[in-house]
C-alpha atoms as one frame of an Amber mdcrd trajectory, in Angstrom:
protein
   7.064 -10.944  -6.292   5.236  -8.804  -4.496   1.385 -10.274  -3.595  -1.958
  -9.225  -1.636  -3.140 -12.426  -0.406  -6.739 -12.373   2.239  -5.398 -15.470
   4.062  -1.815 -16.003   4.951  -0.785 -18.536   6.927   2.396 -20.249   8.109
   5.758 -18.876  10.046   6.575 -15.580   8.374   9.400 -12.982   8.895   8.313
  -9.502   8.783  10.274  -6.127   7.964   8.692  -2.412   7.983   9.864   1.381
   8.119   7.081   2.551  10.055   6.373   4.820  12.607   4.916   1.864  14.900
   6.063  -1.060  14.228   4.897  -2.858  17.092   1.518  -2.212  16.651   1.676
  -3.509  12.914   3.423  -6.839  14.529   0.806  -7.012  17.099  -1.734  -7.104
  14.579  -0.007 -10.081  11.978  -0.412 -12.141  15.378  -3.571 -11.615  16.253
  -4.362 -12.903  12.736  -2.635 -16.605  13.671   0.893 -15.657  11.673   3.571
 -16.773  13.481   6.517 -14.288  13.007  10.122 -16.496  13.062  12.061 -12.843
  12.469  11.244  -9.076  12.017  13.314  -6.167  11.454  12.445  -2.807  11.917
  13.681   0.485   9.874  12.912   4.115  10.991  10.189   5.424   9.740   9.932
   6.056   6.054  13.890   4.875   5.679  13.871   2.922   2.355  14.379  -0.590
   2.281  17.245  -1.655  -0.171  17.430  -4.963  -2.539  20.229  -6.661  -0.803
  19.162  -6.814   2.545  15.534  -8.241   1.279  18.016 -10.914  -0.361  19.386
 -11.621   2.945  16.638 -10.969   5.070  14.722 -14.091   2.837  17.626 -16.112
   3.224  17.430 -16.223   6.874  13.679 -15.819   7.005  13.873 -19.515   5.291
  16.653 -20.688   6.676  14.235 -20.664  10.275  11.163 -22.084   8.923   9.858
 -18.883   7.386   6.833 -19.090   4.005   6.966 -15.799   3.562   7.822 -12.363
   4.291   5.277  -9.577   5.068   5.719  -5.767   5.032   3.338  -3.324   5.026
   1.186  -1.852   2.301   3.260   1.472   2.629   6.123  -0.015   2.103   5.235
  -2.510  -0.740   4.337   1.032  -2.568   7.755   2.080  -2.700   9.289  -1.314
  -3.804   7.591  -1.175  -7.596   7.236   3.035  -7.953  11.421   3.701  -7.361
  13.675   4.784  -9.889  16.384   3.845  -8.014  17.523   0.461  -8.775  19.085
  -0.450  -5.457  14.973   0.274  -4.197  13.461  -1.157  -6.668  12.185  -4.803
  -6.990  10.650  -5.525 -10.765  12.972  -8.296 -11.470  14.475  -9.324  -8.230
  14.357 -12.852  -7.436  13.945 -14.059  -3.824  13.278 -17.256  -2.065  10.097
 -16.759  -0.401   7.186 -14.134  -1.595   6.507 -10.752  -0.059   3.049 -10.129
   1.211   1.255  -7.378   2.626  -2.179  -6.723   3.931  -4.120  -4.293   2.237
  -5.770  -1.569   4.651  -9.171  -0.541   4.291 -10.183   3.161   5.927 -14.103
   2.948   7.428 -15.270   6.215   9.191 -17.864   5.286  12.003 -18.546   8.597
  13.292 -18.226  11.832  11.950 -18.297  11.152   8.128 -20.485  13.808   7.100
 -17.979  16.219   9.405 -15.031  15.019   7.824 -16.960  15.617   4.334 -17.784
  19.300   5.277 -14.085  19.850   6.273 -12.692  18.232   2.881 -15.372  20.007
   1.122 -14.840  23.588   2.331 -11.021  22.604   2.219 -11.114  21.957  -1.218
 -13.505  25.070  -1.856 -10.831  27.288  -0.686  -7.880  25.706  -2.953 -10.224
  26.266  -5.450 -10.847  29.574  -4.865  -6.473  30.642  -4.193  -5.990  28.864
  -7.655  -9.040  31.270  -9.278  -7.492  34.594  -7.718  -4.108  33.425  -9.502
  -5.685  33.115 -13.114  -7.506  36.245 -13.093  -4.378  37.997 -13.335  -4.062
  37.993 -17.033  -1.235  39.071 -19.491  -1.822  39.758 -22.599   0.088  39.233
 -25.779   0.728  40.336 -29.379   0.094  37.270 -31.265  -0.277  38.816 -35.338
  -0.109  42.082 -36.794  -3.370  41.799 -37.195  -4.346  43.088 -34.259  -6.089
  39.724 -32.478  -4.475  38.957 -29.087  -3.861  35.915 -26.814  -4.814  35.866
 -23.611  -3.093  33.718 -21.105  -3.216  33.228 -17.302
């Protein structure tokens, strides 16, 4: 059971596969969580069903409420296909939060928005060169034709 709760509180273990993991830790403790335990994958590395078993084990086993990862990694644990990723029905002993992140430009939106926008312009424009190079096809003896891009 994976949850987004606003206020967690309590010893909690933490586990992440992120590029900075310190920085993620750093910020769990300046909410008031007190990590018991954290382990730390390389970035991006998936994080498999048994060791969350384990991990939760232990996690509880020194005082641990719950476990915390981050919101990129919470992703992964419901969209896998691969069962030894994926968590739908996986039973542990203590829940798995993670804080949701929230982007808020302060300076430079409308910049950003003019880069995006001509950005997107562009794509727009590649994909429009590609259809205009029609085929054409016999569809019926009566002479009408299809065209496709």
């Amino acid at each position: 059971r994976i949850v987004n709760k606003k206020k967690i509180k309590g010893k909690t273990a933490v586990f992440c596969a992120i590029g900075d993991p310190e920085r993620f830790i750093t910020s769990l403790e300046n909410a008031g969580l007190e990590i018991v335990k954290k382990v730390f994958f390389l970035d991006h590395l998936p994080i498999k069903r048994d060791f969350l078993q384990q991990f939760a084990i232990e996690a509880q086993a020194l005082g641990a409420e719950s476990l915390i990862c981050t919101e990129k990694d919470a992703v992964k644990f419901f969209n896998s296909n691969n069962q030894e990723l994926n968590l739908k029905n996986l039973k542990l002993t203590l829940p798995i939060y993670y804080p949701e992140l929230k982007l808020k430009i302060v300076f430079g939106q409308s910049n950003l928005e003019k880069a995006l926008h001509i950005n997107l312009l562009s794509d727009m424009i590649e994909v429009a060169k590609n259809k205009t190079k029609i085929s054409k096809k016999k569809v019926k003896s009566n002479g009408k034709r299809d065209f496709t891009a």
